[in-house]
Amino acid sequence: MAKRRSGVHLISDIAQVSRGTVDRALHGRGGINERTRLRILEIARQIGYKPNLAARALSANKATAKIGVCIPREIHFFYDQLWSGVLEEAERVSQFGVEFINRPIQNLGKGDAKAFQELMASGVDGIILTAGNPKKLKPLIDKAETEGIRVVCVDTDASESRRSSVVYVEPYLSGCVAGELLGKLVSPGSKVAVVAGMLMAEDHRRKAEGFSATFPKHCLGGQIAAVIEGHEDEDETFQKTRDLLRRTPELAGIYVNTVNCLPVCRAIEAGNVEGKVKLIATDLFAEMSPYFKKGTIAASIYHQPHRQGQIAVRLMADNLISKVNFPPTVPLSPAVVILSNLYLFREMRLNESTPTDWPDKALLDPSDTKTRA
Amino acid sequence: MAKRRSGVHLISDIAQVSRGTVDRALHGRGGINERTRLRILEIARQIGYKPNLAARALSANKATAKIGVCIPREIHFFYDQLWSGVLEEAERVSQFGVEFINRPIQNLGKGDAKAFQELMASGVDGIILTAGNPKKLKPLIDKAETEGIRVVCVDTDASESRRSSVVYVEPYLSGCVAGELLGKLVSPGSKVAVVAGMLMAEDHRRKAEGFSATFPKHCLGGQIAAVIEGHEDEDETFQKTRDLLRRTPELAGIYVNTVNCLPVCRAIEAGNVEGKVKLIATDLFAEMSPYFKKGTIAASIYHQPHRQGQIAVRLMADNLISKVNFPPTVPLSPAVVILSNLYLFREMRLNESTPTDWPDKALLDPSDTKTRA
DNA sequence: CTGAAAGCGCTAACAA
DNA sequence: TTGTTAGCGCTTTCAG
């Protein structure tokens, strides 16, 4: 009596060929008669053949796929979270024979072209990157995709390029959410302002546009009194905000579309208008906490980098391992953080150590006393 | 020259024992000398031994772990999403030899005790369930845990029980978020109301409590004019809301803490106070969409069931497969849904088919034309 | 063009 | 108490 078989073995039994032949058919490898190939494929389809990934990973006994990761180290909190999402998920899929090559760059847009090229040269099958400088990266990304290296952008898109997918919070949408919220928080006819990093930056500009388009729809007769650029400089941002508040005493709200909200908070407090001027911030890090508590920050639009990292890795791994198609984009909704839910965000837990050693990192802390076996 | 080995083989080489012995030591199986056991464990620790899960899954060639899932089918949208999160993640971990037994129950709290007991009897290693009736389930859950069957609650907790973990949006917190938002949306001194299903239900009561505690903190002199119960009945909810609006013409906001927000929307429109009365809803489903667009619903507090399902499965699988400890609770932040980000939520995509066949279900639609190979 | 066989790391059944 | 061995499903290499 024949043993109960499955997988390749089953197919080979049915087709009356050897497993080697089945394998050749399944993988489109050469050296096989076209007719037997089709016959085998048909059988596979009929019995709904699905490869056993565990067996495959085991058999290969080496990386089945290599994924390069090119993400900034700085700014701390945000990219720390992005990295931790990436590494956490990388840990999981590594079980399936996926290898990761981490090429952190110092800052967004700094040295990413070089890192990207190095990754391409090192024979990766896919690259996950934050496209800080889309124009410069476009030709490289296109080249990679032409060579069959799949590219997934995370957090920052290179929309013009041929990247396979992107996982991000669309900046325009982010601005819309801020605009709608602020529009609902202030009374009709209010004047509000936008504090950007630099409007030159695509990202900041689109956030500002989304905000400007949406705010008036939710605040009858509301208007945007000013859009100022802080150039990510603490003093400049503080001064400009201070001036703005003096110049426009009736100002009812501010939207800060960059990570740099602390100087704005300080300017608001210096002007004694905490709570009176509703502040919508962007991103989330521990130092913001007191300003939430004092009511200086009404809400923050948070892009959930940890989740983005997770998803990006999953997309890439699923495609490389199981040929799962890429969605062209994975647009995430930002989280709306307010005082009530603030403490739930891992970013607020200061005691969590930030990774210092690259590229390896202990991911799970088994000594965590708050868990139970 | 010795071959480059790894894993159990390496340990056996170093310890000068057979792989069988190593296996016995590693698994705490009996029939092994205590001293050699400790010696092997020490070596394993030193070389940082980590089992190859692929090999393990392959070797076992049968379910290494069995997870039972006991979640309602109804109410449609919410539990559909919870199921899809569970099934999606189940698909992934099934590669590691985890088997799932799905025992959908018709409604929350209906027949869950029976389903739970059946699952226990069927030899599962863990159960994921929505504890609709914590009091009734507590002894069962405790019994399961005593027998070594791990229980993870999802969406609805049985906090008194000895369940290993819970993945949920804390109802009190959910109410707080609603309270803070509404407090910020209405002007100082406003009167608002809460529409609950039935305050008897722990879940609804805690949401109402969270709301009541938080709203006044964010709305100076604000007060909660009424708390009404709709008992999940459309007509009753509509009528009571209608009456409320007539009785309290100055009402500035309503918080609906149950899924049943449509009759409230209709009552608001019947009273011609759309936009004037700010409505904070709970949950999310396609029929709410027009009310967002018309401005009748200002925001909704959404518990993200899909994500909850994913996380619950991961927790359970990680523990069963890799002995990763359970966090005692996984409190998630609800998503704040407003018009701007509404379209990003999968719940809004009506065209997605809802699962009709249980317990199996096709998870990925490879014919999706919006994806690229 | 096709078949046969080895081996990935682990578990379990059987021998010693 | 310990060692040996077969085999999970797949890939790959070498023979035919």
PDB file of N, CA, C and O in Angstrom, chain A residues 53-54 58 89 92 95-96 150 163 173 176 180 184-185 298 307 314 318-319 325-326 328 331-333 338-341 344 370-373, chain B residues 50 53-54 58 89 92 95-96 150 163 173 176 180 184-185 298 307 314 318-319 325-326 328 331-333 338-341 344 370-373:
ATOM      1  N   LEU A  53       7.150  25.849   2.991  1.00  0.00           N
ATOM      2  CA  LEU A  53       8.224  26.835   3.133  1.00  0.00           C
ATOM      3  C   LEU A  53       9.282  26.400   4.129  1.00  0.00           C
ATOM      4  O   LEU A  53      10.454  26.719   3.981  1.00  0.00           O
ATOM      5  N   ALA A  54       8.851  25.683   5.143  1.00  0.00           N
ATOM      6  CA  ALA A  54       9.816  25.212   6.137  1.00  0.00           C
ATOM      7  C   ALA A  54      10.826  24.288   5.465  1.00  0.00           C
ATOM      8  O   ALA A  54      12.035  24.433   5.635  1.00  0.00           O
ATOM      9  N   LEU A  58      14.772  24.947   4.936  1.00  0.00           N
ATOM     10  CA  LEU A  58      15.703  23.983   5.505  1.00  0.00           C
ATOM     11  C   LEU A  58      16.642  23.443   4.437  1.00  0.00           C
ATOM     12  O   LEU A  58      17.852  23.368   4.630  1.00  0.00           O
ATOM     13  N   GLU A  89      10.434  42.438  12.655  1.00  0.00           N
ATOM     14  CA  GLU A  89       9.835  41.604  11.618  1.00  0.00           C
ATOM     15  C   GLU A  89      10.909  40.800  10.892  1.00  0.00           C
ATOM     16  O   GLU A  89      10.667  39.675  10.462  1.00  0.00           O
ATOM     17  N   ARG A  92      11.568  37.581  12.538  1.00  0.00           N
ATOM     18  CA  ARG A  92      10.576  36.550  12.256  1.00  0.00           C
ATOM     19  C   ARG A  92      10.821  35.868  10.920  1.00  0.00           C
ATOM     20  O   ARG A  92      10.843  34.652  10.829  1.00  0.00           O
ATOM     21  N   GLN A  95      13.533  33.198   9.841  1.00  0.00           N
ATOM     22  CA  GLN A  95      13.277  31.769   9.982  1.00  0.00           C
ATOM     23  C   GLN A  95      13.016  31.103   8.641  1.00  0.00           C
ATOM     24  O   GLN A  95      13.170  29.906   8.488  1.00  0.00           O
ATOM     25  N   PHE A  96      12.594  31.909   7.690  1.00  0.00           N
ATOM     26  CA  PHE A  96      12.292  31.358   6.377  1.00  0.00           C
ATOM     27  C   PHE A  96      13.448  31.551   5.409  1.00  0.00           C
ATOM     28  O   PHE A  96      13.250  31.579   4.200  1.00  0.00           O
ATOM     29  N   ARG A 150      13.844  44.253  -6.173  1.00  0.00           N
ATOM     30  CA  ARG A 150      12.630  44.968  -5.814  1.00  0.00           C
ATOM     31  C   ARG A 150      12.937  46.036  -4.774  1.00  0.00           C
ATOM     32  O   ARG A 150      13.711  45.786  -3.836  1.00  0.00           O
ATOM     33  N   ARG A 163       9.745  52.024  -8.065  1.00  0.00           N
ATOM     34  CA  ARG A 163       9.744  51.190  -6.862  1.00  0.00           C
ATOM     35  C   ARG A 163       8.511  50.312  -6.828  1.00  0.00           C
ATOM     36  O   ARG A 163       7.441  50.712  -7.243  1.00  0.00           O
ATOM     37  N   LEU A 173      -2.149  63.765   3.128  1.00  0.00           N
ATOM     38  CA  LEU A 173      -3.186  63.281   4.031  1.00  0.00           C
ATOM     39  C   LEU A 173      -2.893  63.691   5.472  1.00  0.00           C
ATOM     40  O   LEU A 173      -3.787  64.094   6.222  1.00  0.00           O
ATOM     41  N   CYS A 176      -4.011  66.981   5.893  1.00  0.00           N
ATOM     42  CA  CYS A 176      -5.471  67.049   5.907  1.00  0.00           C
ATOM     43  C   CYS A 176      -6.024  66.711   7.286  1.00  0.00           C
ATOM     44  O   CYS A 176      -6.924  67.382   7.802  1.00  0.00           O
ATOM     45  N   GLU A 180      -8.202  69.173   9.415  1.00  0.00           N
ATOM     46  CA  GLU A 180      -9.563  68.883   9.849  1.00  0.00           C
ATOM     47  C   GLU A 180      -9.672  68.999  11.372  1.00  0.00           C
ATOM     48  O   GLU A 180     -10.619  69.611  11.900  1.00  0.00           O
ATOM     49  N   LYS A 184     -11.778  71.840  13.487  1.00  0.00           N
ATOM     50  CA  LYS A 184     -12.863  71.528  14.403  1.00  0.00           C
ATOM     51  C   LYS A 184     -12.613  72.048  15.811  1.00  0.00           C
ATOM     52  O   LYS A 184     -13.539  72.222  16.602  1.00  0.00           O
ATOM     53  N   LEU A 185     -11.326  72.274  16.120  1.00  0.00           N
ATOM     54  CA  LEU A 185     -10.986  72.704  17.479  1.00  0.00           C
ATOM     55  C   LEU A 185     -11.193  74.191  17.695  1.00  0.00           C
ATOM     56  O   LEU A 185     -11.502  74.633  18.803  1.00  0.00           O
ATOM     57  N   ALA A 298      -2.330  70.151  21.716  1.00  0.00           N
ATOM     58  CA  ALA A 298      -3.696  69.623  21.708  1.00  0.00           C
ATOM     59  C   ALA A 298      -3.724  68.213  21.148  1.00  0.00           C
ATOM     60  O   ALA A 298      -4.465  67.353  21.614  1.00  0.00           O
ATOM     61  N   ARG A 307       5.187  50.452  12.963  1.00  0.00           N
ATOM     62  CA  ARG A 307       4.286  49.701  12.110  1.00  0.00           C
ATOM     63  C   ARG A 307       4.717  49.747  10.653  1.00  0.00           C
ATOM     64  O   ARG A 307       4.651  48.756   9.923  1.00  0.00           O
ATOM     65  N   ARG A 314       7.408  42.860   5.801  1.00  0.00           N
ATOM     66  CA  ARG A 314       6.472  41.800   5.444  1.00  0.00           C
ATOM     67  C   ARG A 314       6.197  41.766   3.958  1.00  0.00           C
ATOM     68  O   ARG A 314       6.189  40.707   3.339  1.00  0.00           O
ATOM     69  N   ASP A 318       7.257  38.594   1.852  1.00  0.00           N
ATOM     70  CA  ASP A 318       6.185  37.822   1.226  1.00  0.00           C
ATOM     71  C   ASP A 318       6.390  37.715  -0.276  1.00  0.00           C
ATOM     72  O   ASP A 318       6.140  36.673  -0.877  1.00  0.00           O
ATOM     73  N   ASN A 319       6.835  38.796  -0.858  1.00  0.00           N
ATOM     74  CA  ASN A 319       7.060  38.746  -2.296  1.00  0.00           C
ATOM     75  C   ASN A 319       8.232  37.843  -2.640  1.00  0.00           C
ATOM     76  O   ASN A 319       8.143  36.998  -3.519  1.00  0.00           O
ATOM     77  N   ASN A 325       2.167  39.343  -4.625  1.00  0.00           N
ATOM     78  CA  ASN A 325       2.286  40.618  -5.319  1.00  0.00           C
ATOM     79  C   ASN A 325       2.389  41.802  -4.367  1.00  0.00           C
ATOM     80  O   ASN A 325       1.856  41.759  -3.264  1.00  0.00           O
ATOM     81  N   PHE A 326       3.042  42.825  -4.859  1.00  0.00           N
ATOM     82  CA  PHE A 326       3.114  44.067  -4.081  1.00  0.00           C
ATOM     83  C   PHE A 326       1.870  44.905  -4.332  1.00  0.00           C
ATOM     84  O   PHE A 326       1.473  45.075  -5.487  1.00  0.00           O
ATOM     85  N   PRO A 328       0.616  48.512  -4.927  1.00  0.00           N
ATOM     86  CA  PRO A 328       1.407  49.653  -5.403  1.00  0.00           C
ATOM     87  C   PRO A 328       1.743  50.630  -4.279  1.00  0.00           C
ATOM     88  O   PRO A 328       2.815  51.221  -4.260  1.00  0.00           O
ATOM     89  N   PRO A 331      -0.964  53.012   1.952  1.00  0.00           N
ATOM     90  CA  PRO A 331      -1.129  54.290   2.635  1.00  0.00           C
ATOM     91  C   PRO A 331      -1.724  54.051   4.010  1.00  0.00           C
ATOM     92  O   PRO A 331      -2.815  53.522   4.145  1.00  0.00           O
ATOM     93  N   LEU A 332      -1.005  54.419   5.029  1.00  0.00           N
ATOM     94  CA  LEU A 332      -1.466  54.244   6.400  1.00  0.00           C
ATOM     95  C   LEU A 332      -2.119  55.516   6.910  1.00  0.00           C
ATOM     96  O   LEU A 332      -1.775  56.612   6.475  1.00  0.00           O
ATOM     97  N   SER A 333      -3.025  55.339   7.832  1.00  0.00           N
ATOM     98  CA  SER A 333      -3.562  56.511   8.491  1.00  0.00           C
ATOM     99  C   SER A 333      -2.630  56.875   9.641  1.00  0.00           C
ATOM    100  O   SER A 333      -2.129  56.001  10.330  1.00  0.00           O
ATOM    101  N   ILE A 338      -3.558  62.144  21.570  1.00  0.00           N
ATOM    102  CA  ILE A 338      -3.990  63.208  22.474  1.00  0.00           C
ATOM    103  C   ILE A 338      -3.619  62.774  23.890  1.00  0.00           C
ATOM    104  O   ILE A 338      -3.072  61.680  24.073  1.00  0.00           O
ATOM    105  N   LEU A 339      -3.894  63.593  24.844  1.00  0.00           N
ATOM    106  CA  LEU A 339      -3.467  63.276  26.201  1.00  0.00           C
ATOM    107  C   LEU A 339      -3.965  61.908  26.667  1.00  0.00           C
ATOM    108  O   LEU A 339      -3.231  61.135  27.270  1.00  0.00           O
ATOM    109  N   SER A 340      -5.202  61.608  26.332  1.00  0.00           N
ATOM    110  CA  SER A 340      -5.807  60.378  26.831  1.00  0.00           C
ATOM    111  C   SER A 340      -5.110  59.106  26.376  1.00  0.00           C
ATOM    112  O   SER A 340      -5.028  58.136  27.114  1.00  0.00           O
ATOM    113  N   ASN A 341      -4.653  59.081  25.146  1.00  0.00           N
ATOM    114  CA  ASN A 341      -4.050  57.841  24.669  1.00  0.00           C
ATOM    115  C   ASN A 341      -2.533  57.907  24.605  1.00  0.00           C
ATOM    116  O   ASN A 341      -1.868  56.942  24.241  1.00  0.00           O
ATOM    117  N   LEU A 344      -0.135  55.147  25.808  1.00  0.00           N
ATOM    118  CA  LEU A 344      -0.150  53.842  25.144  1.00  0.00           C
ATOM    119  C   LEU A 344       0.928  53.698  24.089  1.00  0.00           C
ATOM    120  O   LEU A 344       1.215  52.608  23.631  1.00  0.00           O
ATOM    121  N   LYS A 370       7.616  41.891  33.410  1.00  0.00           N
ATOM    122  CA  LYS A 370       6.188  42.137  33.318  1.00  0.00           C
ATOM    123  C   LYS A 370       5.470  41.083  32.468  1.00  0.00           C
ATOM    124  O   LYS A 370       4.304  41.190  32.190  1.00  0.00           O
ATOM    125  N   THR A 371       6.204  40.097  32.018  1.00  0.00           N
ATOM    126  CA  THR A 371       5.569  39.078  31.195  1.00  0.00           C
ATOM    127  C   THR A 371       5.518  37.761  31.946  1.00  0.00           C
ATOM    128  O   THR A 371       6.237  37.558  32.905  1.00  0.00           O
ATOM    129  N   ARG A 372       4.651  36.944  31.534  1.00  0.00           N
ATOM    130  CA  ARG A 372       4.567  35.646  32.181  1.00  0.00           C
ATOM    131  C   ARG A 372       4.863  34.519  31.204  1.00  0.00           C
ATOM    132  O   ARG A 372       4.460  34.542  30.059  1.00  0.00           O
ATOM    133  N   ALA A 373       5.557  33.523  31.677  1.00  0.00           N
ATOM    134  CA  ALA A 373       5.881  32.376  30.843  1.00  0.00           C
ATOM    135  C   ALA A 373       4.599  31.633  30.498  1.00  0.00           C
ATOM    136  O   ALA A 373       4.542  30.866  29.601  1.00  0.00           O
TER     137      ALA A 373
ATOM    138  N   LYS B  50      19.941  28.326  19.164  1.00  0.00           N
ATOM    139  CA  LYS B  50      18.539  28.635  18.874  1.00  0.00           C
ATOM    140  C   LYS B  50      18.031  27.586  17.917  1.00  0.00           C
ATOM    141  O   LYS B  50      18.622  27.377  16.860  1.00  0.00           O
ATOM    142  N   LEU B  53      13.527  26.657  13.582  1.00  0.00           N
ATOM    143  CA  LEU B  53      12.089  26.388  13.605  1.00  0.00           C
ATOM    144  C   LEU B  53      11.618  25.690  12.341  1.00  0.00           C
ATOM    145  O   LEU B  53      10.677  24.891  12.369  1.00  0.00           O
ATOM    146  N   ALA B  54      12.259  26.003  11.233  1.00  0.00           N
ATOM    147  CA  ALA B  54      11.870  25.359   9.982  1.00  0.00           C
ATOM    148  C   ALA B  54      12.097  23.858  10.106  1.00  0.00           C
ATOM    149  O   ALA B  54      11.228  23.051   9.784  1.00  0.00           O
ATOM    150  N   LEU B  58       9.274  20.956  10.125  1.00  0.00           N
ATOM    151  CA  LEU B  58       9.364  19.925   9.102  1.00  0.00           C
ATOM    152  C   LEU B  58       9.405  18.541   9.740  1.00  0.00           C
ATOM    153  O   LEU B  58       8.700  17.614   9.327  1.00  0.00           O
ATOM    154  N   GLU B  89      -3.137  36.110   9.949  1.00  0.00           N
ATOM    155  CA  GLU B  89      -1.945  35.772  10.715  1.00  0.00           C
ATOM    156  C   GLU B  89      -1.837  34.261  10.908  1.00  0.00           C
ATOM    157  O   GLU B  89      -0.736  33.712  10.956  1.00  0.00           O
ATOM    158  N   ARG B  92      -0.011  32.650   8.151  1.00  0.00           N
ATOM    159  CA  ARG B  92       1.442  32.784   8.232  1.00  0.00           C
ATOM    160  C   ARG B  92       2.050  31.775   9.181  1.00  0.00           C
ATOM    161  O   ARG B  92       2.998  31.086   8.830  1.00  0.00           O
ATOM    162  N   GLN B  95       2.699  27.902   8.718  1.00  0.00           N
ATOM    163  CA  GLN B  95       3.945  27.412   8.131  1.00  0.00           C
ATOM    164  C   GLN B  95       4.858  26.799   9.181  1.00  0.00           C
ATOM    165  O   GLN B  95       5.733  26.010   8.878  1.00  0.00           O
ATOM    166  N   PHE B  96       4.652  27.220  10.401  1.00  0.00           N
ATOM    167  CA  PHE B  96       5.499  26.711  11.483  1.00  0.00           C
ATOM    168  C   PHE B  96       4.829  25.564  12.224  1.00  0.00           C
ATOM    169  O   PHE B  96       5.152  25.301  13.373  1.00  0.00           O
ATOM    170  N   ARG B 150      -3.259  27.774  27.266  1.00  0.00           N
ATOM    171  CA  ARG B 150      -3.152  29.217  27.402  1.00  0.00           C
ATOM    172  C   ARG B 150      -4.345  29.891  26.760  1.00  0.00           C
ATOM    173  O   ARG B 150      -4.777  29.489  25.676  1.00  0.00           O
ATOM    174  N   ARG B 163      -6.515  34.314  32.462  1.00  0.00           N
ATOM    175  CA  ARG B 163      -6.063  34.320  31.069  1.00  0.00           C
ATOM    176  C   ARG B 163      -4.642  34.844  30.945  1.00  0.00           C
ATOM    177  O   ARG B 163      -4.243  35.737  31.667  1.00  0.00           O
ATOM    178  N   LEU B 173     -10.493  53.671  28.465  1.00  0.00           N
ATOM    179  CA  LEU B 173      -9.662  54.538  27.645  1.00  0.00           C
ATOM    180  C   LEU B 173     -10.412  55.021  26.412  1.00  0.00           C
ATOM    181  O   LEU B 173     -10.327  56.191  26.029  1.00  0.00           O
ATOM    182  N   CYS B 176     -12.374  57.763  27.385  1.00  0.00           N
ATOM    183  CA  CYS B 176     -11.547  58.940  27.656  1.00  0.00           C
ATOM    184  C   CYS B 176     -11.203  59.668  26.368  1.00  0.00           C
ATOM    185  O   CYS B 176     -11.276  60.901  26.289  1.00  0.00           O
ATOM    186  N   GLU B 180     -12.189  63.397  25.652  1.00  0.00           N
ATOM    187  CA  GLU B 180     -11.229  64.462  25.390  1.00  0.00           C
ATOM    188  C   GLU B 180     -11.522  65.141  24.059  1.00  0.00           C
ATOM    189  O   GLU B 180     -11.532  66.372  23.964  1.00  0.00           O
ATOM    190  N   LYS B 184     -12.845  69.000  23.489  1.00  0.00           N
ATOM    191  CA  LYS B 184     -12.110  70.001  22.730  1.00  0.00           C
ATOM    192  C   LYS B 184     -12.920  70.576  21.573  1.00  0.00           C
ATOM    193  O   LYS B 184     -12.627  71.655  21.071  1.00  0.00           O
ATOM    194  N   LEU B 185     -13.908  69.791  21.132  1.00  0.00           N
ATOM    195  CA  LEU B 185     -14.691  70.228  19.971  1.00  0.00           C
ATOM    196  C   LEU B 185     -15.775  71.235  20.338  1.00  0.00           C
ATOM    197  O   LEU B 185     -16.142  72.075  19.524  1.00  0.00           O
ATOM    198  N   ALA B 298     -18.690  63.643  13.646  1.00  0.00           N
ATOM    199  CA  ALA B 298     -17.458  64.433  13.708  1.00  0.00           C
ATOM    200  C   ALA B 298     -16.245  63.516  13.730  1.00  0.00           C
ATOM    201  O   ALA B 298     -15.209  63.794  13.121  1.00  0.00           O
ATOM    202  N   ARG B 307      -6.293  44.448  13.430  1.00  0.00           N
ATOM    203  CA  ARG B 307      -5.018  44.476  14.115  1.00  0.00           C
ATOM    204  C   ARG B 307      -5.056  43.652  15.391  1.00  0.00           C
ATOM    205  O   ARG B 307      -4.109  42.942  15.728  1.00  0.00           O
ATOM    206  N   ARG B 314      -0.439  36.276  16.935  1.00  0.00           N
ATOM    207  CA  ARG B 314       1.020  36.325  17.067  1.00  0.00           C
ATOM    208  C   ARG B 314       1.471  36.002  18.467  1.00  0.00           C
ATOM    209  O   ARG B 314       2.415  35.244  18.676  1.00  0.00           O
ATOM    210  N   ASP B 318       3.695  32.790  19.105  1.00  0.00           N
ATOM    211  CA  ASP B 318       5.053  33.009  19.597  1.00  0.00           C
ATOM    212  C   ASP B 318       5.284  32.263  20.897  1.00  0.00           C
ATOM    213  O   ASP B 318       6.355  31.722  21.130  1.00  0.00           O
ATOM    214  N   ASN B 319       4.283  32.263  21.729  1.00  0.00           N
ATOM    215  CA  ASN B 319       4.440  31.557  22.988  1.00  0.00           C
ATOM    216  C   ASN B 319       4.504  30.053  22.772  1.00  0.00           C
ATOM    217  O   ASN B 319       5.385  29.371  23.294  1.00  0.00           O
ATOM    218  N   ASN B 325       7.321  34.867  26.225  1.00  0.00           N
ATOM    219  CA  ASN B 325       6.381  35.184  27.294  1.00  0.00           C
ATOM    220  C   ASN B 325       5.223  36.054  26.811  1.00  0.00           C
ATOM    221  O   ASN B 325       5.361  36.833  25.880  1.00  0.00           O
ATOM    222  N   PHE B 326       4.114  35.907  27.503  1.00  0.00           N
ATOM    223  CA  PHE B 326       2.974  36.765  27.213  1.00  0.00           C
ATOM    224  C   PHE B 326       3.102  38.076  27.975  1.00  0.00           C
ATOM    225  O   PHE B 326       3.403  38.061  29.168  1.00  0.00           O
ATOM    226  N   PRO B 328       1.150  40.725  30.000  1.00  0.00           N
ATOM    227  CA  PRO B 328      -0.129  40.524  30.688  1.00  0.00           C
ATOM    228  C   PRO B 328      -1.295  41.179  29.941  1.00  0.00           C
ATOM    229  O   PRO B 328      -2.396  40.646  29.933  1.00  0.00           O
ATOM    230  N   PRO B 331      -2.630  46.726  25.565  1.00  0.00           N
ATOM    231  CA  PRO B 331      -3.645  47.768  25.412  1.00  0.00           C
ATOM    232  C   PRO B 331      -3.342  48.587  24.177  1.00  0.00           C
ATOM    233  O   PRO B 331      -2.290  49.197  24.072  1.00  0.00           O
ATOM    234  N   LEU B 332      -4.251  48.574  23.233  1.00  0.00           N
ATOM    235  CA  LEU B 332      -4.039  49.339  22.006  1.00  0.00           C
ATOM    236  C   LEU B 332      -4.754  50.671  22.086  1.00  0.00           C
ATOM    237  O   LEU B 332      -5.748  50.810  22.800  1.00  0.00           O
ATOM    238  N   SER B 333      -4.244  51.619  21.348  1.00  0.00           N
ATOM    239  CA  SER B 333      -4.950  52.882  21.242  1.00  0.00           C
ATOM    240  C   SER B 333      -5.998  52.746  20.148  1.00  0.00           C
ATOM    241  O   SER B 333      -5.748  52.148  19.116  1.00  0.00           O
ATOM    242  N   ILE B 338     -11.691  60.372  11.195  1.00  0.00           N
ATOM    243  CA  ILE B 338     -12.411  61.578  10.815  1.00  0.00           C
ATOM    244  C   ILE B 338     -12.550  61.562   9.295  1.00  0.00           C
ATOM    245  O   ILE B 338     -12.065  60.637   8.639  1.00  0.00           O
ATOM    246  N   LEU B 339     -13.202  62.533   8.755  1.00  0.00           N
ATOM    247  CA  LEU B 339     -13.456  62.509   7.311  1.00  0.00           C
ATOM    248  C   LEU B 339     -12.170  62.354   6.499  1.00  0.00           C
ATOM    249  O   LEU B 339     -12.113  61.593   5.540  1.00  0.00           O
ATOM    250  N   SER B 340     -11.120  63.034   6.920  1.00  0.00           N
ATOM    251  CA  SER B 340      -9.892  63.042   6.130  1.00  0.00           C
ATOM    252  C   SER B 340      -9.242  61.674   5.983  1.00  0.00           C
ATOM    253  O   SER B 340      -8.687  61.354   4.940  1.00  0.00           O
ATOM    254  N   ASN B 341      -9.282  60.884   7.020  1.00  0.00           N
ATOM    255  CA  ASN B 341      -8.593  59.597   6.919  1.00  0.00           C
ATOM    256  C   ASN B 341      -9.556  58.426   6.725  1.00  0.00           C
ATOM    257  O   ASN B 341      -9.145  57.279   6.601  1.00  0.00           O
ATOM    258  N   LEU B 344      -9.061  55.553   4.214  1.00  0.00           N
ATOM    259  CA  LEU B 344      -7.912  54.656   4.379  1.00  0.00           C
ATOM    260  C   LEU B 344      -8.268  53.373   5.109  1.00  0.00           C
ATOM    261  O   LEU B 344      -7.513  52.408   5.097  1.00  0.00           O
ATOM    262  N   LYS B 370      -4.783  45.226  -8.809  1.00  0.00           N
ATOM    263  CA  LYS B 370      -4.117  46.448  -8.367  1.00  0.00           C
ATOM    264  C   LYS B 370      -2.719  46.174  -7.811  1.00  0.00           C
ATOM    265  O   LYS B 370      -2.063  47.052  -7.300  1.00  0.00           O
ATOM    266  N   THR B 371      -2.311  44.941  -7.895  1.00  0.00           N
ATOM    267  CA  THR B 371      -0.992  44.619  -7.369  1.00  0.00           C
ATOM    268  C   THR B 371      -0.058  44.264  -8.502  1.00  0.00           C
ATOM    269  O   THR B 371      -0.489  43.919  -9.596  1.00  0.00           O
ATOM    270  N   ARG B 372       1.190  44.351  -8.216  1.00  0.00           N
ATOM    271  CA  ARG B 372       2.137  43.994  -9.248  1.00  0.00           C
ATOM    272  C   ARG B 372       3.010  42.829  -8.806  1.00  0.00           C
ATOM    273  O   ARG B 372       3.444  42.756  -7.674  1.00  0.00           O
ATOM    274  N   ALA B 373       3.288  41.978  -9.743  1.00  0.00           N
ATOM    275  CA  ALA B 373       4.149  40.828  -9.453  1.00  0.00           C
ATOM    276  C   ALA B 373       5.553  41.314  -9.188  1.00  0.00           C
ATOM    277  O   ALA B 373       6.349  40.646  -8.606  1.00  0.00           O
TER     278      ALA B 373
END
